[in-house]
CSV table of C-alpha atoms in Angstrom, one decimal:
chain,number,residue,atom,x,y,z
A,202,UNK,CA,89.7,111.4,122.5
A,203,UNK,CA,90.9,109.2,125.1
A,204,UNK,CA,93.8,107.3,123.0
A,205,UNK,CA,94.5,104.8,125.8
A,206,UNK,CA,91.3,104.0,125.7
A,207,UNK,CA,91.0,102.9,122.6
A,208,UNK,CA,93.1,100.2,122.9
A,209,UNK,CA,91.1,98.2,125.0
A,210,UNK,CA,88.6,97.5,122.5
A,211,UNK,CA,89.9,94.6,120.0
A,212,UNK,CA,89.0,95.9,116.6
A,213,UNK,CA,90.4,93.6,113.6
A,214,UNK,CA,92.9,95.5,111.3
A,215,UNK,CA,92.9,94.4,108.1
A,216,UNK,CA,94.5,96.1,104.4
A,217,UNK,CA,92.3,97.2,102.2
A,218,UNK,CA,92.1,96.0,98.5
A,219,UNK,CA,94.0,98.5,96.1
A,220,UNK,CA,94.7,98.0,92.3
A,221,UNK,CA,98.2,97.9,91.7
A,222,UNK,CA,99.4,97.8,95.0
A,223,UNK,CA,98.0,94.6,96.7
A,224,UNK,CA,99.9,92.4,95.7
A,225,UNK,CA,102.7,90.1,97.3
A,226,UNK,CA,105.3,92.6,96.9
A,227,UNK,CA,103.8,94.9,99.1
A,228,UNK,CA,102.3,92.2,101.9
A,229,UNK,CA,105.7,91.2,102.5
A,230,UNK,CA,107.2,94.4,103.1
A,231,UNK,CA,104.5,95.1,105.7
A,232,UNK,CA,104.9,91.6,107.2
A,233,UNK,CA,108.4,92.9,107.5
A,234,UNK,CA,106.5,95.3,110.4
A,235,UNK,CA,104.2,93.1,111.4
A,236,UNK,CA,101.5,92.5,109.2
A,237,UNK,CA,97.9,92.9,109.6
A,238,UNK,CA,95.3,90.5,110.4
A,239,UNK,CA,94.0,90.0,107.3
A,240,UNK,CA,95.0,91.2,103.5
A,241,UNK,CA,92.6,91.6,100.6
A,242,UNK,CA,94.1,91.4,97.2
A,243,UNK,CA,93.6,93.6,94.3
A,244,UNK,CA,90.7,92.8,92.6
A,245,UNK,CA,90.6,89.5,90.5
A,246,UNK,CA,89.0,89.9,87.5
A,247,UNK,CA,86.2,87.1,86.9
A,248,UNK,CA,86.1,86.8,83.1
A,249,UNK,CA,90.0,87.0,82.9
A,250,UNK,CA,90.6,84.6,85.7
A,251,UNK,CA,88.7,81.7,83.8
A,252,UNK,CA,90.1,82.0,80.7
A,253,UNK,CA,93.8,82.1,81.8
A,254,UNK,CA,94.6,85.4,81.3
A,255,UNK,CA,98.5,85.9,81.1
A,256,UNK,CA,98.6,87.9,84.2
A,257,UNK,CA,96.5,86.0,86.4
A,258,UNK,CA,98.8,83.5,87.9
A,259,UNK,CA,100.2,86.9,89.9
A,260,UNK,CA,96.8,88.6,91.2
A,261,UNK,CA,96.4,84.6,92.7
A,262,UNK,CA,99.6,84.5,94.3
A,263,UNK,CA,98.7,84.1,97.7
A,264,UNK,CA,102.3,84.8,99.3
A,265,UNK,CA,103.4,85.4,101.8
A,266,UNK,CA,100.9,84.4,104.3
A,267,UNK,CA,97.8,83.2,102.4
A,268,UNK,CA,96.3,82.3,105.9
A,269,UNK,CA,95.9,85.7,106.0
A,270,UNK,CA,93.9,86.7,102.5
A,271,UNK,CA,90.9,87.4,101.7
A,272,UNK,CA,90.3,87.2,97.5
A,273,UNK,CA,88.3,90.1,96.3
A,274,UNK,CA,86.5,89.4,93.0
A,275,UNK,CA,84.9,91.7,90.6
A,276,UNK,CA,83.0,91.3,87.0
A,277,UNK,CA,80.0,93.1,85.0
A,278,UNK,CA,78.1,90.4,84.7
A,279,UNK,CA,76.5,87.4,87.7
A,280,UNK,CA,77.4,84.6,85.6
A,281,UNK,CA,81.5,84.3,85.3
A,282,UNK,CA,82.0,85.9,88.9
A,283,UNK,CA,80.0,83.1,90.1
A,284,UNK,CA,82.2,80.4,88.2
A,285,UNK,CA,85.1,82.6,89.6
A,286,UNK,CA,84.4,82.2,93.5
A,287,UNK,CA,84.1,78.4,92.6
A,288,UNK,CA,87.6,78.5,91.2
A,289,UNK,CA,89.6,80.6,94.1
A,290,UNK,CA,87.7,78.3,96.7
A,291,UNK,CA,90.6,75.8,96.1
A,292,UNK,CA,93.6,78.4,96.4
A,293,UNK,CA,93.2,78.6,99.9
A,294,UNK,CA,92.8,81.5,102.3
A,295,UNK,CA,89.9,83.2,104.1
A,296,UNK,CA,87.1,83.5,101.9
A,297,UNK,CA,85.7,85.1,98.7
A,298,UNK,CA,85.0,89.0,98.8
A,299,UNK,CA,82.8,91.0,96.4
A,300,UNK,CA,83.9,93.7,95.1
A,301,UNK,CA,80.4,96.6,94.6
A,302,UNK,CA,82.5,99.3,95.9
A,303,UNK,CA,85.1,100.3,93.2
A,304,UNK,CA,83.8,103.6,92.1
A,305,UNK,CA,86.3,104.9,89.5
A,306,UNK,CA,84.8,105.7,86.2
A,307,UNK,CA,85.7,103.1,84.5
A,308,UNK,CA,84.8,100.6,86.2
A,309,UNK,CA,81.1,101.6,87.5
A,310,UNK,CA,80.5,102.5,83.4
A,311,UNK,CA,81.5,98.8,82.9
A,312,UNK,CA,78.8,97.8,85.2
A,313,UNK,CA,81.3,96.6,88.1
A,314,UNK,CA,82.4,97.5,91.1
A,315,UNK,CA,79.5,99.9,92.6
A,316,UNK,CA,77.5,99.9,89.6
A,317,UNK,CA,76.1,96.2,91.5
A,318,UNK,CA,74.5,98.4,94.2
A,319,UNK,CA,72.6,100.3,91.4
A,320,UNK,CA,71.7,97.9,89.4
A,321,UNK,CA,68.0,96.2,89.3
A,322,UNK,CA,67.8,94.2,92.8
A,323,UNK,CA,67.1,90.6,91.2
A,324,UNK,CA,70.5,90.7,89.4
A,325,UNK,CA,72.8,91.7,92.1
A,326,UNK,CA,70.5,88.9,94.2
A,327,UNK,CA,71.6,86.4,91.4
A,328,UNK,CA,75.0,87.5,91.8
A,329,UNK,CA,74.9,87.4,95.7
A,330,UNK,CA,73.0,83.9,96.0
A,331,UNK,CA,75.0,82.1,93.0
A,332,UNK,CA,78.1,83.2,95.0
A,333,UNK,CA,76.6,81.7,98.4
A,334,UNK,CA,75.9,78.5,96.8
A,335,UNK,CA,78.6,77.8,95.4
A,336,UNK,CA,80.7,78.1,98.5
A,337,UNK,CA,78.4,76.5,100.2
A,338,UNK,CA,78.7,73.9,97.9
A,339,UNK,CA,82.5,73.9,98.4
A,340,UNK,CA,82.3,73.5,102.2
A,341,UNK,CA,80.3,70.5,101.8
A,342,UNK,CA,82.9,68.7,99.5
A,343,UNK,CA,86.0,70.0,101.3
A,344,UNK,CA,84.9,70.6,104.9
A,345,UNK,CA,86.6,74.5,105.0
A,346,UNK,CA,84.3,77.0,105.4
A,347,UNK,CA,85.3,80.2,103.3
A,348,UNK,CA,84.1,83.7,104.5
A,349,UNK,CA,81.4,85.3,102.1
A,350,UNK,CA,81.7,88.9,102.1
A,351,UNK,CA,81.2,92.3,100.4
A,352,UNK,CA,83.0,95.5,100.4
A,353,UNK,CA,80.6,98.6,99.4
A,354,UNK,CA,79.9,101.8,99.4
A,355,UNK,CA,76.6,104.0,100.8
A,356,UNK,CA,75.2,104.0,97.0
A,357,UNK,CA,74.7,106.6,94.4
A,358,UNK,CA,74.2,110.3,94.9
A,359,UNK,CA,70.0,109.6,95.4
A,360,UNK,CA,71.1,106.8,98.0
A,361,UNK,CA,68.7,107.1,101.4
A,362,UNK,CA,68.9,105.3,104.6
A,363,UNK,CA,65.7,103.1,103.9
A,364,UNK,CA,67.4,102.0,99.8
A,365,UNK,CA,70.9,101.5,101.6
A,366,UNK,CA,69.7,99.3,104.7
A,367,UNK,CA,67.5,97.4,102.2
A,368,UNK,CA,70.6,96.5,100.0
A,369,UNK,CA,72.3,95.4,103.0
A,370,UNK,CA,69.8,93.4,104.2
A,371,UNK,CA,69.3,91.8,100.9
A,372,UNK,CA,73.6,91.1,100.9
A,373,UNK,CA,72.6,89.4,105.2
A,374,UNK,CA,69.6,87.6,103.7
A,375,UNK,CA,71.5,85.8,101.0
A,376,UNK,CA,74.5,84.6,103.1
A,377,UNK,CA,77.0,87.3,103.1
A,378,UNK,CA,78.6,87.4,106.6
A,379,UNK,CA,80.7,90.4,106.5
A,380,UNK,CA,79.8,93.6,104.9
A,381,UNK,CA,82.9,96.1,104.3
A,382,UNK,CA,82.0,99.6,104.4
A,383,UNK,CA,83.2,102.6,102.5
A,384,UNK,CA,80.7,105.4,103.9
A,385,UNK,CA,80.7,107.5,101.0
A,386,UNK,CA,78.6,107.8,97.9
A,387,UNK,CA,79.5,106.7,94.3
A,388,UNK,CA,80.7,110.4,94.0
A,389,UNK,CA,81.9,111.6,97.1
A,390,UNK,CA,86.3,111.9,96.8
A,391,UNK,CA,88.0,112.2,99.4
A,392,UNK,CA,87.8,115.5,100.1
A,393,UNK,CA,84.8,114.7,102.0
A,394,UNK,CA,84.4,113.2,105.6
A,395,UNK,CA,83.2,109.4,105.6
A,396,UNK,CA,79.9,108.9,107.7
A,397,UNK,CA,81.5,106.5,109.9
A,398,UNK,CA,78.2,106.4,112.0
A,399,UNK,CA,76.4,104.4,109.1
A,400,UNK,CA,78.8,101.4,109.7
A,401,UNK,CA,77.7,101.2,113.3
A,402,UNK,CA,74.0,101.2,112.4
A,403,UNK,CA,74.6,98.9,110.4
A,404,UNK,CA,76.7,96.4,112.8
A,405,UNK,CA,73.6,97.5,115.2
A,406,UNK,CA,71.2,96.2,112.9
A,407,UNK,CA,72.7,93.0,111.1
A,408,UNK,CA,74.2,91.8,115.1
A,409,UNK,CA,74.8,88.6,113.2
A,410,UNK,CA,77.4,89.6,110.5
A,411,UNK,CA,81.1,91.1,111.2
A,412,UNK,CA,81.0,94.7,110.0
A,413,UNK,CA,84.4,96.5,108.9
A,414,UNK,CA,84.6,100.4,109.1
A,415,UNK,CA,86.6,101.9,105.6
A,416,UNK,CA,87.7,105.3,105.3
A,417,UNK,CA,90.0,108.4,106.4
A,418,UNK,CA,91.9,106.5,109.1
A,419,UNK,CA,95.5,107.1,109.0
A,420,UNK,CA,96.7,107.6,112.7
A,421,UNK,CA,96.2,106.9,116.2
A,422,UNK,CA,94.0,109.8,116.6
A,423,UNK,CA,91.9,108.8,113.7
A,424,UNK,CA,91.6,105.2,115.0
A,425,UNK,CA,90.4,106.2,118.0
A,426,UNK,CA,87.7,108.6,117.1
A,427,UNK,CA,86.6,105.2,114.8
A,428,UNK,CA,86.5,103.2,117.9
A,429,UNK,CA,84.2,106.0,119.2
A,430,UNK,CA,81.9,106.1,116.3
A,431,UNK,CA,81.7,102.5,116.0
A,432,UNK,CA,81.8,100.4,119.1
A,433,UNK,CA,79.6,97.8,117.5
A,434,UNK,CA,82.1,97.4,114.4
A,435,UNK,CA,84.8,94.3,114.2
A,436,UNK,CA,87.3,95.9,112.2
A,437,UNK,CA,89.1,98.6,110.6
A,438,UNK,CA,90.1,98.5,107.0
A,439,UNK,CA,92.9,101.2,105.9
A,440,UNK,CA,93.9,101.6,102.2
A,441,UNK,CA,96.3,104.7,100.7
A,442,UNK,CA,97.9,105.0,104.6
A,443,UNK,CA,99.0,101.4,104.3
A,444,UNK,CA,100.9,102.6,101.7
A,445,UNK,CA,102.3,105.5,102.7
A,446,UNK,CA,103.3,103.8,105.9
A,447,UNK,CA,103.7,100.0,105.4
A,448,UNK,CA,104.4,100.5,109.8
A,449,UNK,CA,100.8,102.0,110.4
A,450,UNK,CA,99.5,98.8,112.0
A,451,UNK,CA,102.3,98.2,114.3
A,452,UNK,CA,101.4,101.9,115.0
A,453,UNK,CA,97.7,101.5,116.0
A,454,UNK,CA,98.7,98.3,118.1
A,455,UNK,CA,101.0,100.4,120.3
A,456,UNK,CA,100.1,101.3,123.3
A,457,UNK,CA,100.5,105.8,123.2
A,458,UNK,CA,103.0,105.9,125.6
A,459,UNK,CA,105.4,102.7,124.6
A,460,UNK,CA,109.0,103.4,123.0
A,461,UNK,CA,109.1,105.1,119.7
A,462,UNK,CA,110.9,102.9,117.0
A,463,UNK,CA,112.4,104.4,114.3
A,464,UNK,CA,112.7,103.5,110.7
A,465,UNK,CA,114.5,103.9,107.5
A,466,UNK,CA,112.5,105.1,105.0
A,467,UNK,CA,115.8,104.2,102.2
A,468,UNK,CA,115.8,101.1,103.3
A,469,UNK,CA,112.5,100.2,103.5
A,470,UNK,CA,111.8,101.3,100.0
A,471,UNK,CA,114.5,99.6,98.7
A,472,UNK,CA,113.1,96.8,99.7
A,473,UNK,CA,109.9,97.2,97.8
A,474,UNK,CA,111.8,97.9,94.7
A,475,UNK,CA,113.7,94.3,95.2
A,476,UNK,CA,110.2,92.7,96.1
A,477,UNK,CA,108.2,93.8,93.1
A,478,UNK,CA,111.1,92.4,90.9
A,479,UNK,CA,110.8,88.8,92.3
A,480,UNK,CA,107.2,88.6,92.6
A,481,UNK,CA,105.9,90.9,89.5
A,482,UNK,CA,106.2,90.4,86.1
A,483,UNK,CA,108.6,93.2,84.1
A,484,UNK,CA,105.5,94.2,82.6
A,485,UNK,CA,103.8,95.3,85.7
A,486,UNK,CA,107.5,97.1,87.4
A,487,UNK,CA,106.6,100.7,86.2
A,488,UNK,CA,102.9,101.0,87.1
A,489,UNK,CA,103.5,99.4,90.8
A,490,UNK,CA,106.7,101.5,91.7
A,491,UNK,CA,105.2,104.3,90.1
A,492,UNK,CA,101.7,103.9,92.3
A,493,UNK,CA,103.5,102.6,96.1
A,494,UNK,CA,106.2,105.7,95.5
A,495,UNK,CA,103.2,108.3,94.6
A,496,UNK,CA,101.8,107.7,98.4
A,497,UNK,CA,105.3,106.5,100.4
A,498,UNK,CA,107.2,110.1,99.3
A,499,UNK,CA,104.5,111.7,101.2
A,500,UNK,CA,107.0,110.9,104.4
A,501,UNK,CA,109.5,112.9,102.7
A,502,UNK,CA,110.1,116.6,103.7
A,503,UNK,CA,110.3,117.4,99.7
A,504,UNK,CA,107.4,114.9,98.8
A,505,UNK,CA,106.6,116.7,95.4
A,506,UNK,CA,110.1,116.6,94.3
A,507,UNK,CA,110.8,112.8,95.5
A,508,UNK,CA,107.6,111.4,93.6
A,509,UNK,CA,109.0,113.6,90.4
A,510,UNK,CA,111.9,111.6,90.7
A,511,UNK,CA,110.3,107.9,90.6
A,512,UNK,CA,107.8,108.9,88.3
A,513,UNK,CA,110.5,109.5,85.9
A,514,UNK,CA,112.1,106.7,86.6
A,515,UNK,CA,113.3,104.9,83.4
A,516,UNK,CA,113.6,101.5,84.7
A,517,UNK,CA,114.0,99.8,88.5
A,518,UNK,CA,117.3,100.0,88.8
A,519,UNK,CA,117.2,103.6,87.7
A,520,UNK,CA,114.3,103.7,90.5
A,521,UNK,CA,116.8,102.8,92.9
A,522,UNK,CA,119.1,105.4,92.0
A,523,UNK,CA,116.9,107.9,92.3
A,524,UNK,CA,115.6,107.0,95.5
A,525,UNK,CA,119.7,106.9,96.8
A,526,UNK,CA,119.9,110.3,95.6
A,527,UNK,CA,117.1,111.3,97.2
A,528,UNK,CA,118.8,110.6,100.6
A,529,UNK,CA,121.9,111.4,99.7
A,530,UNK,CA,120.7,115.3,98.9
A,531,UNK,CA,118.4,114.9,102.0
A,532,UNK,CA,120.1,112.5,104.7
A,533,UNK,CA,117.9,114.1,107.6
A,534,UNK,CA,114.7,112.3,105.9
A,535,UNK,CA,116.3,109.4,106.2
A,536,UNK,CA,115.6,107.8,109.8
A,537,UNK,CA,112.1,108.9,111.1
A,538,UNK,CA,110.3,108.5,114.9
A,539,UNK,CA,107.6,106.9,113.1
A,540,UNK,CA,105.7,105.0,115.6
């Protein structure tokens, strides 16, 4: 793979949507690098965000750069995720994303996420079209246009080419103008290879919507063989990496051969400790360190031992005591050429 060549072909890089971890806290410490250019948010539950839930008021918080985000939006039933789109029209930001790609357990059982991609076609078409109308609607009363779009996957084990091209083509047909793709099956882990090539057949065929490529890219050299795969593609869309390296965009937007920049991996999660404790509630501390440190000790030379440590972390000051001692028994992990 020719790496410089890569770079001359303007792909978008956006963050991926991630329970738990996309929240402010987190899109400010990689802002702190230099951001992305776009963020999706964890996903919004529909029935929760009508009635008020308590929590709500934080998956909406659109800080720090709410120019930047696009609301993701998920639900078991067409009904309250359409009355949901109506209500984060107002808040601002990109545009209104759908979420039929979620495939943990629990939340295809529940009929979300990518259970909406096996589900009888007129539903998810009532779901798709009750969406596009209402921001459609929205447009006409405010004059801003908001982005419809859906983040997927291939389908379930039995998926084929002919049922997965159908289902987008049904998502074009009623309005959605950027289709997010995850190229694996409902099963598939990560253990197995994404079929990036589906996402530029599918920017190949549909020439009229954005298509964004989702899956497995976590450096230069995995960027590059993305750009290979899929010329026809507008964007990249990273998840766990993000996480693991809040830096990895400013990474992919350097040229190979500029100056290598160094950071401070003590510092830098100390910073997401003192972020998640102004913009979370003390509810939500535990599970959000616990999550970000499970992926960001993975730059540590003893990674097993470092997550150990802020797993069993009693409370968030103790998690920044640990993390202190962490450095202090390793100081050489401290500063890495990271980029």
């Amino acid at each position: 793979m020719d790496l410089k060549k890569c770079y001359t072909v303007f792909m978008e890089l956006i963050c991926a949507p991630m329970a738990t971890l996309s929240h402010p806290a987190f899109r400010i410490l990689m802002e702190k690098f230099g951001g992305c250019d776009e963020y999706y948010t964890e996903m919004i539950n529909a029935p929760a965000l009508i009635h008020g839930g308590q929590f709500e008021k934080f998956y909406i918080d659109p800080a720090p750069v709410p120019e930047k985000l696009v609301w993701q939006l998920t639900g078991k039933t067409a009904a309250p995720m359409i009355q949901a789109a109506s209500m984060l029209c107002s808040l601002g930001g990109i545009g209104v994303d759908l979420n039929m790609g979620c495939s943990a357990p629990e939340i295809f059982n529940s009929g979300a996420g990518c259970a909406w991609m096996v589900k009888p076609a007129e539903e998810t078409e009532e779901l798709v079209s009750g969406v596009k109308n209402v921001l459609a609607e929205f447009e006409r009363q405010s004059g801003k246009h908001m982005r419809f779009s859906v983040k997927c996957r291939l389908g379930d084990e039995n998926f084929t080419d002919e049922s997965f091209f159908a289902f987008a083509e049904m998502l074009v047909r009623n309005g959605v103008e950027r289709i997010t793709l995850h190229p694996r099956t409902r099963k598939e882990k990560y253990r197995d290879r994404p079929r990036w090539s589906y996402a530029e057949k599918l920017a190949v065929m549909c020439p009229d919507i954005s298509v964004v490529v989702n899956g497995d890219i976590k450096d230069r050299l995995s960027y590059g063989s993305v750009v290979s795969v899929c010329p026809h593609c507008d964007g990249v869309m990273i998840g766990r990496m993000a996480v693991q390296k809040p830096w990895i965009f400013a990474e992919l937007r350097k040229s190979p051969d500029a100056e290598k920049t160094p950071v401070d991996l003590l510092a830098t999660g100390l910073e997401f400790i003192d972020y998640v404790e102004q913009y979370q509630p003390p509810e939500f501390y535990r599970t959000r360190l616990q999550r970000f440190f499970a992926y960001y000790c993975d730059n540590f030379s003893f990674a097993h031992y470092g997550k150990t440590q802020m797993l069993n972390a009693a409370d968030i000051d103790d998690s920044r005591t640990r993390l202190r001692e962490y450095f202090d028994k390793v100081p050489s992990d401290r500063f890495r050429i990271l980029y």
